[in-house]
PDB file of C-alpha atoms in Angstrom:
ATOM      1  CA  UNK A   8      93.796  75.169 109.907  1.00  0.00           C
ATOM      2  CA  UNK A   9      97.304  73.905 110.733  1.00  0.00           C
ATOM      3  CA  UNK A  10      99.648  72.842 107.976  1.00  0.00           C
ATOM      4  CA  UNK A  11     103.273  71.746 108.020  1.00  0.00           C
ATOM      5  CA  UNK A  12     105.957  72.693 105.430  1.00  0.00           C
ATOM      6  CA  UNK A  13     109.619  72.033 105.035  1.00  0.00           C
ATOM      7  CA  UNK A  14     112.251  72.961 102.479  1.00  0.00           C
ATOM      8  CA  UNK A  15     113.684  70.058 100.512  1.00  0.00           C
ATOM      9  CA  UNK A  16     116.040  70.515  97.544  1.00  0.00           C
ATOM     10  CA  UNK A  17     115.267  74.242  97.526  1.00  0.00           C
ATOM     11  CA  UNK A  18     111.509  73.777  97.319  1.00  0.00           C
ATOM     12  CA  UNK A  19     108.727  74.215  99.866  1.00  0.00           C
ATOM     13  CA  UNK A  20     106.971  70.877 100.446  1.00  0.00           C
ATOM     14  CA  UNK A  21     103.919  70.118 102.561  1.00  0.00           C
ATOM     15  CA  UNK A  22     104.369  67.272 105.069  1.00  0.00           C
ATOM     16  CA  UNK A  23     101.883  65.307 107.127  1.00  0.00           C
ATOM     17  CA  UNK A  24     103.503  65.742 110.544  1.00  0.00           C
ATOM     18  CA  UNK A  25     105.897  68.268 112.035  1.00  0.00           C
ATOM     19  CA  UNK A  26     109.607  67.619 112.059  1.00  0.00           C
ATOM     20  CA  UNK A  27     112.558  69.625 113.300  1.00  0.00           C
ATOM     21  CA  UNK A  28     113.264  72.598 111.050  1.00  0.00           C
ATOM     22  CA  UNK A  29     109.745  72.789 109.575  1.00  0.00           C
ATOM     23  CA  UNK A  30     107.407  75.726 109.178  1.00  0.00           C
ATOM     24  CA  UNK A  31     103.948  75.406 110.837  1.00  0.00           C
ATOM     25  CA  UNK A  32     101.322  77.603 109.209  1.00  0.00           C
ATOM     26  CA  UNK A  33      98.236  78.407 111.304  1.00  0.00           C
ATOM     27  CA  UNK A  34      95.385  80.189 109.574  1.00  0.00           C
ATOM     28  CA  UNK A  35      91.942  80.838 111.129  1.00  0.00           C
ATOM     29  CA  UNK A  36      92.493  78.216 113.868  1.00  0.00           C
ATOM     30  CA  UNK A  37      89.590  76.654 115.766  1.00  0.00           C
ATOM     31  CA  UNK A  38      89.418  76.619 119.555  1.00  0.00           C
ATOM     32  CA  UNK A  39      90.721  73.024 119.564  1.00  0.00           C
ATOM     33  CA  UNK A  40      93.635  73.962 117.333  1.00  0.00           C
ATOM     34  CA  UNK A  41      94.488  76.939 119.542  1.00  0.00           C
ATOM     35  CA  UNK A  42      94.519  74.609 122.550  1.00  0.00           C
ATOM     36  CA  UNK A  43      96.707  72.155 120.631  1.00  0.00           C
ATOM     37  CA  UNK A  44      99.230  74.907 119.899  1.00  0.00           C
ATOM     38  CA  UNK A  45      99.577  75.559 123.617  1.00  0.00           C
ATOM     39  CA  UNK A  46      99.527  71.979 124.884  1.00  0.00           C
ATOM     40  CA  UNK A  47     101.222  70.007 122.091  1.00  0.00           C
ATOM     41  CA  UNK A  48     103.831  72.567 121.034  1.00  0.00           C
ATOM     42  CA  UNK A  49     104.172  74.379 124.403  1.00  0.00           C
ATOM     43  CA  UNK A  50     103.593  77.761 122.823  1.00  0.00           C
ATOM     44  CA  UNK A  51     103.010  80.675 125.109  1.00  0.00           C
ATOM     45  CA  UNK A  52      99.240  81.237 125.250  1.00  0.00           C
ATOM     46  CA  UNK A  53      99.730  84.993 125.344  1.00  0.00           C
ATOM     47  CA  UNK A  54     101.794  84.811 122.153  1.00  0.00           C
ATOM     48  CA  UNK A  55      99.083  82.820 120.397  1.00  0.00           C
ATOM     49  CA  UNK A  56      96.293  85.154 121.470  1.00  0.00           C
ATOM     50  CA  UNK A  57      98.311  88.243 120.469  1.00  0.00           C
ATOM     51  CA  UNK A  58      98.918  86.729 117.019  1.00  0.00           C
ATOM     52  CA  UNK A  59      95.169  86.273 116.494  1.00  0.00           C
ATOM     53  CA  UNK A  60      94.179  89.697 117.784  1.00  0.00           C
ATOM     54  CA  UNK A  61      93.358  91.909 114.734  1.00  0.00           C
ATOM     55  CA  UNK A  62      93.983  95.046 116.806  1.00  0.00           C
ATOM     56  CA  UNK A  63      97.450  93.995 117.877  1.00  0.00           C
ATOM     57  CA  UNK A  64     100.237  96.370 116.958  1.00  0.00           C
ATOM     58  CA  UNK A  65     103.575  95.373 115.506  1.00  0.00           C
ATOM     59  CA  UNK A  66     106.201  94.425 118.075  1.00  0.00           C
ATOM     60  CA  UNK A  67     108.854  91.838 119.029  1.00  0.00           C
ATOM     61  CA  UNK A  68     108.959  90.031 122.297  1.00  0.00           C
ATOM     62  CA  UNK A  69     110.956  87.169 123.837  1.00  0.00           C
ATOM     63  CA  UNK A  70     109.857  84.781 126.539  1.00  0.00           C
ATOM     64  CA  UNK A  71     112.155  81.968 127.673  1.00  0.00           C
ATOM     65  CA  UNK A  72     113.087  80.036 124.431  1.00  0.00           C
ATOM     66  CA  UNK A  73     110.301  81.542 122.347  1.00  0.00           C
ATOM     67  CA  UNK A  74     110.423  84.702 120.304  1.00  0.00           C
ATOM     68  CA  UNK A  75     107.272  86.465 119.057  1.00  0.00           C
ATOM     69  CA  UNK A  76     107.360  88.854 116.108  1.00  0.00           C
ATOM     70  CA  UNK A  77     104.106  90.528 115.145  1.00  0.00           C
ATOM     71  CA  UNK A  78     104.074  92.494 111.892  1.00  0.00           C
ATOM     72  CA  UNK A  79     101.258  94.093 109.907  1.00  0.00           C
ATOM     73  CA  UNK A  80     100.724  92.742 106.416  1.00  0.00           C
ATOM     74  CA  UNK A  81      98.636  94.571 103.740  1.00  0.00           C
ATOM     75  CA  UNK A  82      95.366  93.189 102.457  1.00  0.00           C
ATOM     76  CA  UNK A  83      93.207  94.342  99.557  1.00  0.00           C
ATOM     77  CA  UNK A  84      89.467  93.837  99.147  1.00  0.00           C
ATOM     78  CA  UNK A  85      86.403  95.036  97.335  1.00  0.00           C
ATOM     79  CA  UNK A  86      83.117  95.851  99.046  1.00  0.00           C
ATOM     80  CA  UNK A  87      79.568  95.329  97.766  1.00  0.00           C
ATOM     81  CA  UNK A  88      79.681  98.610  95.844  1.00  0.00           C
ATOM     82  CA  UNK A  89      82.826  97.467  93.971  1.00  0.00           C
ATOM     83  CA  UNK A  90      84.884 100.016  95.844  1.00  0.00           C
ATOM     84  CA  UNK A  91      88.529  98.963  96.197  1.00  0.00           C
ATOM     85  CA  UNK A  92      89.998  99.396  99.662  1.00  0.00           C
ATOM     86  CA  UNK A  93      93.032  98.261 101.590  1.00  0.00           C
ATOM     87  CA  UNK A  94      93.744  97.500 105.227  1.00  0.00           C
ATOM     88  CA  UNK A  95      96.330  95.747 107.336  1.00  0.00           C
ATOM     89  CA  UNK A  96      96.169  92.541 109.309  1.00  0.00           C
ATOM     90  CA  UNK A  97      98.670  91.455 111.983  1.00  0.00           C
ATOM     91  CA  UNK A  98     100.476  88.148 111.523  1.00  0.00           C
ATOM     92  CA  UNK A  99     102.405  86.507 114.347  1.00  0.00           C
ATOM     93  CA  UNK A 100     105.700  84.737 113.794  1.00  0.00           C
ATOM     94  CA  UNK A 101     106.785  82.583 116.688  1.00  0.00           C
ATOM     95  CA  UNK A 102     110.278  81.063 116.749  1.00  0.00           C
ATOM     96  CA  UNK A 103     110.944  78.080 118.931  1.00  0.00           C
ATOM     97  CA  UNK A 104     113.961  75.760 119.181  1.00  0.00           C
ATOM     98  CA  UNK A 105     112.589  73.339 116.599  1.00  0.00           C
ATOM     99  CA  UNK A 106     109.887  75.156 114.579  1.00  0.00           C
ATOM    100  CA  UNK A 107     108.815  78.421 113.008  1.00  0.00           C
ATOM    101  CA  UNK A 108     105.083  79.248 113.414  1.00  0.00           C
ATOM    102  CA  UNK A 109     103.082  81.807 111.440  1.00  0.00           C
ATOM    103  CA  UNK A 110      99.718  82.544 113.005  1.00  0.00           C
ATOM    104  CA  UNK A 111      97.021  84.747 111.509  1.00  0.00           C
ATOM    105  CA  UNK A 112      93.275  85.148 112.064  1.00  0.00           C
ATOM    106  CA  UNK A 113      92.572  85.270 108.304  1.00  0.00           C
ATOM    107  CA  UNK A 114      94.217  83.974 105.165  1.00  0.00           C
ATOM    108  CA  UNK A 115      96.703  86.427 103.780  1.00  0.00           C
ATOM    109  CA  UNK A 116      98.579  86.761 100.503  1.00  0.00           C
ATOM    110  CA  UNK A 117     101.994  86.508 102.207  1.00  0.00           C
ATOM    111  CA  UNK A 118     101.218  83.084 103.686  1.00  0.00           C
ATOM    112  CA  UNK A 119      99.739  81.843 100.407  1.00  0.00           C
ATOM    113  CA  UNK A 120     102.867  82.910  98.476  1.00  0.00           C
ATOM    114  CA  UNK A 121     105.110  81.173 100.994  1.00  0.00           C
ATOM    115  CA  UNK A 122     103.027  77.988 100.703  1.00  0.00           C
ATOM    116  CA  UNK A 123     103.064  77.803  96.916  1.00  0.00           C
ATOM    117  CA  UNK A 124     106.759  78.641  96.650  1.00  0.00           C
ATOM    118  CA  UNK A 125     106.427  82.162  95.182  1.00  0.00           C
ATOM    119  CA  UNK A 126     109.044  83.422  97.636  1.00  0.00           C
ATOM    120  CA  UNK A 127     112.346  82.347  96.236  1.00  0.00           C
ATOM    121  CA  UNK A 128     115.058  80.591  98.317  1.00  0.00           C
ATOM    122  CA  UNK A 129     112.767  80.218 101.302  1.00  0.00           C
ATOM    123  CA  UNK A 130     114.493  77.837 103.741  1.00  0.00           C
ATOM    124  CA  UNK A 131     112.456  76.742 106.750  1.00  0.00           C
ATOM    125  CA  UNK A 132     115.526  75.281 108.508  1.00  0.00           C
ATOM    126  CA  UNK A 133     117.204  78.682 108.562  1.00  0.00           C
ATOM    127  CA  UNK A 134     114.806  80.378 110.954  1.00  0.00           C
ATOM    128  CA  UNK A 135     116.325  83.844 111.010  1.00  0.00           C
ATOM    129  CA  UNK A 136     116.627  84.004 107.211  1.00  0.00           C
ATOM    130  CA  UNK A 137     113.072  82.645 106.938  1.00  0.00           C
ATOM    131  CA  UNK A 138     111.743  85.493 109.083  1.00  0.00           C
ATOM    132  CA  UNK A 139     113.693  88.126 107.192  1.00  0.00           C
ATOM    133  CA  UNK A 140     112.485  86.791 103.821  1.00  0.00           C
ATOM    134  CA  UNK A 141     108.895  87.016 105.042  1.00  0.00           C
ATOM    135  CA  UNK A 142     109.492  90.567 106.300  1.00  0.00           C
ATOM    136  CA  UNK A 143     111.024  91.560 102.948  1.00  0.00           C
ATOM    137  CA  UNK A 144     108.104  90.071 101.061  1.00  0.00           C
ATOM    138  CA  UNK A 145     105.579  91.832 103.345  1.00  0.00           C
ATOM    139  CA  UNK A 146     107.353  95.154 102.735  1.00  0.00           C
ATOM    140  CA  UNK A 147     107.438  94.513  98.969  1.00  0.00           C
ATOM    141  CA  UNK A 148     103.708  93.783  99.130  1.00  0.00           C
ATOM    142  CA  UNK A 149     103.193  97.183 100.774  1.00  0.00           C
ATOM    143  CA  UNK A 150     105.024  98.803  97.870  1.00  0.00           C
ATOM    144  CA  UNK A 151     102.929  96.849  95.392  1.00  0.00           C
ATOM    145  CA  UNK A 152      99.657  97.926  96.965  1.00  0.00           C
ATOM    146  CA  UNK A 153     100.840 101.525  97.212  1.00  0.00           C
ATOM    147  CA  UNK A 154     101.408 101.524  93.458  1.00  0.00           C
ATOM    148  CA  UNK A 155      97.868 100.126  93.039  1.00  0.00           C
ATOM    149  CA  UNK A 156      96.550 103.001  95.147  1.00  0.00           C
ATOM    150  CA  UNK A 157      98.452 105.501  92.975  1.00  0.00           C
ATOM    151  CA  UNK A 158      97.064 103.955  89.793  1.00  0.00           C
ATOM    152  CA  UNK A 159      93.490 103.966  91.167  1.00  0.00           C
ATOM    153  CA  UNK A 160      93.792 107.600  92.273  1.00  0.00           C
ATOM    154  CA  UNK A 161      95.187 108.550  88.862  1.00  0.00           C
ATOM    155  CA  UNK A 162      92.222 106.939  87.141  1.00  0.00           C
ATOM    156  CA  UNK A 163      89.911 108.843  89.498  1.00  0.00           C
ATOM    157  CA  UNK A 164      91.740 112.078  88.676  1.00  0.00           C
ATOM    158  CA  UNK A 165      91.073 111.550  84.941  1.00  0.00           C
ATOM    159  CA  UNK A 166      87.320 111.403  85.709  1.00  0.00           C
ATOM    160  CA  UNK A 167      87.480 114.348  88.074  1.00  0.00           C
ATOM    161  CA  UNK A 168      86.289 117.056  85.627  1.00  0.00           C
ATOM    162  CA  UNK A 169      82.889 115.284  85.179  1.00  0.00           C
ATOM    163  CA  UNK A 170      82.599 114.222  88.799  1.00  0.00           C
ATOM    164  CA  UNK A 171      79.019 114.246  90.033  1.00  0.00           C
ATOM    165  CA  UNK A 172      78.631 110.744  91.522  1.00  0.00           C
ATOM    166  CA  UNK A 173      79.174 109.583  95.085  1.00  0.00           C
ATOM    167  CA  UNK A 174      80.946 106.405  93.924  1.00  0.00           C
ATOM    168  CA  UNK A 175      84.089 108.253  92.887  1.00  0.00           C
ATOM    169  CA  UNK A 176      84.053 110.221  96.101  1.00  0.00           C
ATOM    170  CA  UNK A 177      83.728 107.054  98.208  1.00  0.00           C
ATOM    171  CA  UNK A 178      86.630 105.403  96.264  1.00  0.00           C
ATOM    172  CA  UNK A 179      88.887 108.344  97.050  1.00  0.00           C
ATOM    173  CA  UNK A 180      87.839 108.308 100.690  1.00  0.00           C
ATOM    174  CA  UNK A 181      88.608 104.595 100.975  1.00  0.00           C
ATOM    175  CA  UNK A 182      92.029 105.120  99.370  1.00  0.00           C
ATOM    176  CA  UNK A 183      92.791 107.955 101.752  1.00  0.00           C
ATOM    177  CA  UNK A 184      91.793 105.768 104.720  1.00  0.00           C
ATOM    178  CA  UNK A 185      93.875 102.905 103.311  1.00  0.00           C
ATOM    179  CA  UNK A 186      96.936 105.166 103.207  1.00  0.00           C
ATOM    180  CA  UNK A 187      96.426 106.062 106.847  1.00  0.00           C
ATOM    181  CA  UNK A 188      96.342 102.351 107.743  1.00  0.00           C
ATOM    182  CA  UNK A 189      99.463 101.706 105.635  1.00  0.00           C
ATOM    183  CA  UNK A 190     101.388 104.580 107.084  1.00  0.00           C
ATOM    184  CA  UNK A 191     100.627 103.617 110.667  1.00  0.00           C
ATOM    185  CA  UNK A 192     101.451  99.951 110.083  1.00  0.00           C
ATOM    186  CA  UNK A 193     104.643 100.691 108.193  1.00  0.00           C
ATOM    187  CA  UNK A 194     105.953 102.897 110.973  1.00  0.00           C
ATOM    188  CA  UNK A 195     105.214 100.223 113.556  1.00  0.00           C
ATOM    189  CA  UNK A 196     106.867  97.548 111.356  1.00  0.00           C
ATOM    190  CA  UNK A 197     109.893  99.836 110.970  1.00  0.00           C
ATOM    191  CA  UNK A 198     110.304 100.039 114.744  1.00  0.00           C
ATOM    192  CA  UNK A 199     110.094  96.247 115.025  1.00  0.00           C
ATOM    193  CA  UNK A 200     112.653  95.666 112.264  1.00  0.00           C
ATOM    194  CA  UNK A 201     115.005  98.210 113.852  1.00  0.00           C
ATOM    195  CA  UNK A 202     114.825  96.158 117.074  1.00  0.00           C
ATOM    196  CA  UNK A 203     115.715  93.029 115.047  1.00  0.00           C
ATOM    197  CA  UNK A 204     118.617  94.942 113.503  1.00  0.00           C
ATOM    198  CA  UNK A 205     120.095  95.499 116.961  1.00  0.00           C
ATOM    199  CA  UNK A 206     120.429  91.755 117.333  1.00  0.00           C
ATOM    200  CA  UNK A 207     119.395  91.642 120.980  1.00  0.00           C
ATOM    201  CA  UNK A 208     116.189  89.630 120.608  1.00  0.00           C
ATOM    202  CA  UNK A 209     116.701  87.619 117.362  1.00  0.00           C
ATOM    203  CA  UNK A 210     120.067  86.001 116.649  1.00  0.00           C
ATOM    204  CA  UNK A 211     121.543  87.391 113.463  1.00  0.00           C
ATOM    205  CA  UNK A 212     124.122  85.789 111.211  1.00  0.00           C
ATOM    206  CA  UNK A 213     126.657  87.485 108.965  1.00  0.00           C
ATOM    207  CA  UNK A 214     125.013  86.229 105.752  1.00  0.00           C
ATOM    208  CA  UNK A 215     121.709  87.766 106.811  1.00  0.00           C
ATOM    209  CA  UNK A 216     123.030  91.327 107.137  1.00  0.00           C
ATOM    210  CA  UNK A 217     122.438  92.200 103.479  1.00  0.00           C
ATOM    211  CA  UNK A 218     118.930  90.779 103.581  1.00  0.00           C
ATOM    212  CA  UNK A 219     118.081  92.768 106.741  1.00  0.00           C
ATOM    213  CA  UNK A 220     119.530  95.911 105.100  1.00  0.00           C
ATOM    214  CA  UNK A 221     117.253  95.353 102.083  1.00  0.00           C
ATOM    215  CA  UNK A 222     114.250  95.047 104.409  1.00  0.00           C
ATOM    216  CA  UNK A 223     115.139  98.344 106.089  1.00  0.00           C
ATOM    217  CA  UNK A 224     115.618 100.138 102.780  1.00  0.00           C
ATOM    218  CA  UNK A 225     112.324  98.820 101.357  1.00  0.00           C
ATOM    219  CA  UNK A 226     110.287  99.720 104.438  1.00  0.00           C
ATOM    220  CA  UNK A 227     111.663 103.268 104.550  1.00  0.00           C
ATOM    221  CA  UNK A 228     110.910 103.638 100.882  1.00  0.00           C
ATOM    222  CA  UNK A 229     107.363 102.385 101.532  1.00  0.00           C
ATOM    223  CA  UNK A 230     106.919 104.885 104.357  1.00  0.00           C
ATOM    224  CA  UNK A 231     108.059 107.729 102.120  1.00  0.00           C
ATOM    225  CA  UNK A 232     105.783 106.613  99.276  1.00  0.00           C
ATOM    226  CA  UNK A 233     102.849 106.352 101.662  1.00  0.00           C
ATOM    227  CA  UNK A 234     103.409 109.908 102.903  1.00  0.00           C
ATOM    228  CA  UNK A 235     103.731 111.264  99.380  1.00  0.00           C
ATOM    229  CA  UNK A 236     100.636 109.518  98.105  1.00  0.00           C
ATOM    230  CA  UNK A 237      98.683 110.630 101.197  1.00  0.00           C
ATOM    231  CA  UNK A 238      99.614 114.282 100.500  1.00  0.00           C
ATOM    232  CA  UNK A 239      98.646 113.941  96.826  1.00  0.00           C
ATOM    233  CA  UNK A 240      95.369 112.261  97.636  1.00  0.00           C
ATOM    234  CA  UNK A 241      94.504 114.857 100.240  1.00  0.00           C
ATOM    235  CA  UNK A 242      95.020 117.635  97.659  1.00  0.00           C
ATOM    236  CA  UNK A 243      93.016 115.686  95.169  1.00  0.00           C
ATOM    237  CA  UNK A 244      90.142 115.400  97.641  1.00  0.00           C
ATOM    238  CA  UNK A 245      90.141 119.201  98.061  1.00  0.00           C
ATOM    239  CA  UNK A 246      90.109 119.598  94.305  1.00  0.00           C
ATOM    240  CA  UNK A 247      87.342 117.005  94.024  1.00  0.00           C
ATOM    241  CA  UNK A 248      85.181 119.001  96.428  1.00  0.00           C
ATOM    242  CA  UNK A 249      85.776 122.186  94.395  1.00  0.00           C
ATOM    243  CA  UNK A 250      84.965 120.425  91.107  1.00  0.00           C
ATOM    244  CA  UNK A 251      81.710 119.023  92.497  1.00  0.00           C
ATOM    245  CA  UNK A 252      80.762 122.462  93.761  1.00  0.00           C
ATOM    246  CA  UNK A 253      81.523 124.061  90.393  1.00  0.00           C
ATOM    247  CA  UNK A 254      79.641 121.358  88.492  1.00  0.00           C
ATOM    248  CA  UNK A 255      76.669 121.773  90.806  1.00  0.00           C
ATOM    249  CA  UNK A 256      76.717 125.540  90.292  1.00  0.00           C
ATOM    250  CA  UNK A 257      76.785 125.061  86.520  1.00  0.00           C
ATOM    251  CA  UNK A 258      73.852 122.639  86.648  1.00  0.00           C
ATOM    252  CA  UNK A 259      71.908 125.100  88.843  1.00  0.00           C
ATOM    253  CA  UNK A 260      72.715 127.926  86.439  1.00  0.00           C
ATOM    254  CA  UNK A 261      71.390 125.942  83.489  1.00  0.00           C
ATOM    255  CA  UNK A 262      68.230 125.078  85.364  1.00  0.00           C
ATOM    256  CA  UNK A 263      67.773 128.742  86.280  1.00  0.00           C
ATOM    257  CA  UNK A 264      68.230 129.824  82.626  1.00  0.00           C
ATOM    258  CA  UNK A 265      65.701 127.187  81.504  1.00  0.00           C
ATOM    259  CA  UNK A 266      63.236 128.358  84.134  1.00  0.00           C
ATOM    260  CA  UNK A 267      63.607 132.013  83.095  1.00  0.00           C
ATOM    261  CA  UNK A 268      63.260 131.246  79.394  1.00  0.00           C
ATOM    262  CA  UNK A 269      60.180 129.147  79.988  1.00  0.00           C
ATOM    263  CA  UNK A 270      58.644 131.878  82.070  1.00  0.00           C
ATOM    264  CA  UNK A 271      58.819 134.526  79.293  1.00  0.00           C
ATOM    265  CA  UNK A 272      56.219 132.867  76.948  1.00  0.00           C
ATOM    266  CA  UNK A 273      54.057 132.138  80.000  1.00  0.00           C
ATOM    267  CA  UNK A 274      54.086 135.823  80.948  1.00  0.00           C
ATOM    268  CA  UNK A 275      53.263 136.992  77.409  1.00  0.00           C
ATOM    269  CA  UNK A 276      50.434 134.499  76.836  1.00  0.00           C
ATOM    270  CA  UNK A 277      49.079 135.061  80.314  1.00  0.00           C
ATOM    271  CA  UNK A 278      48.963 138.815  79.653  1.00  0.00           C
ATOM    272  CA  UNK A 279      47.126 138.363  76.371  1.00  0.00           C
ATOM    273  CA  UNK A 280      44.863 135.682  77.865  1.00  0.00           C
ATOM    274  CA  UNK A 281      43.307 138.009  80.410  1.00  0.00           C
ATOM    275  CA  UNK A 282      39.720 139.166  79.924  1.00  0.00           C
ATOM    276  CA  UNK A 283      40.909 142.599  78.837  1.00  0.00           C
ATOM    277  CA  UNK A 284      39.938 144.366  75.679  1.00  0.00           C
ATOM    278  CA  UNK A 285      41.941 146.782  73.596  1.00  0.00           C
ATOM    279  CA  UNK A 286      45.240 144.869  73.635  1.00  0.00           C
ATOM    280  CA  UNK A 287      47.281 145.554  70.474  1.00  0.00           C
ATOM    281  CA  UNK A 288      47.461 142.790  67.875  1.00  0.00           C
ATOM    282  CA  UNK A 289      45.519 140.430  70.153  1.00  0.00           C
ATOM    283  CA  UNK A 290      44.028 138.440  67.313  1.00  0.00           C
ATOM    284  CA  UNK A 291      47.228 138.019  65.306  1.00  0.00           C
ATOM    285  CA  UNK A 292      50.438 136.040  65.535  1.00  0.00           C
ATOM    286  CA  UNK A 293      52.117 138.969  67.255  1.00  0.00           C
ATOM    287  CA  UNK A 294      52.004 137.461  70.824  1.00  0.00           C
ATOM    288  CA  UNK A 295      53.743 134.310  69.609  1.00  0.00           C
ATOM    289  CA  UNK A 296      56.445 136.299  67.783  1.00  0.00           C
ATOM    290  CA  UNK A 297      56.862 138.595  70.796  1.00  0.00           C
ATOM    291  CA  UNK A 298      57.401 135.688  73.145  1.00  0.00           C
ATOM    292  CA  UNK A 299      59.933 134.093  70.751  1.00  0.00           C
ATOM    293  CA  UNK A 300      61.881 137.351  70.271  1.00  0.00           C
ATOM    294  CA  UNK A 301      61.967 138.063  74.044  1.00  0.00           C
ATOM    295  CA  UNK A 302      63.043 134.484  74.784  1.00  0.00           C
ATOM    296  CA  UNK A 303      65.906 134.665  72.275  1.00  0.00           C
ATOM    297  CA  UNK A 304      66.939 138.124  73.481  1.00  0.00           C
ATOM    298  CA  UNK A 305      67.064 137.037  77.112  1.00  0.00           C
ATOM    299  CA  UNK A 306      68.893 133.847  76.168  1.00  0.00           C
ATOM    300  CA  UNK A 307      71.612 135.838  74.344  1.00  0.00           C
ATOM    301  CA  UNK A 308      71.960 138.208  77.288  1.00  0.00           C
ATOM    302  CA  UNK A 309      72.287 135.365  79.770  1.00  0.00           C
ATOM    303  CA  UNK A 310      74.915 133.573  77.657  1.00  0.00           C
ATOM    304  CA  UNK A 311      76.972 136.715  77.353  1.00  0.00           C
ATOM    305  CA  UNK A 312      76.803 137.333  81.094  1.00  0.00           C
ATOM    306  CA  UNK A 313      77.876 133.673  81.734  1.00  0.00           C
ATOM    307  CA  UNK A 314      80.982 134.126  79.534  1.00  0.00           C
ATOM    308  CA  UNK A 315      82.055 137.150  81.589  1.00  0.00           C
TER     309      UNK A 315
END
């Protein structure tokens, strides 16, 4: 799907055909649309393919009058087991003399927010500022999802003392894996933004310096948060394994106690039920009382030994 947007009177507006200074959004393009990008807009075919490759790493590259910036953007999802997980998806930003292209293989939140005007002061005619605003929003989105991961792990921690289900374990595993994806993507994005900061590939203007500095500060904060949360979650996983082991031991101990207590009356009644004569008090209530007293005595002894 190819859509065209331009900023008019400070607002993002969709237009029917491209014009100079517009933003061209490409999401999940068909083969015909990919061919049109190369033939109609003279985009480098390698740039287009790289933008649609989900395994592509973050980088910046310049070819003739076109500049490609690939950055990883965070995505959240829920699987069939209602387990929340996060991953990253590369999005390609191609700057030409007349247009700014964003190309992604799937719909992402960052593109949707830019389309509906959620990103303030987004000006398509100012290409460098447009790119920096997208990068700032992507980094902010990383921070937002990192806080979601922290909240989810905190909720899991509150349920940790009663943990016996695999669902909680799978949630923590998915969060830990998500943090690995985030950390790797953030470091790659940081390298790309540092290259932009040098001003060799993308032309920078004086008024954009503060915005670029904000992007650098935010991404370094996101990297630090990702490392901290990863360490905390790793420790929590170790604690989770210990809690499950302790809970399982307690369950096994209770089952063992129940088995022992149930075995005592069985032993007593089996002894008195043998074809043997001369057993004391065989025809009285004594065997029943004996089994009850022995069961209570063993139960008390086991409870005392458990407390020690």
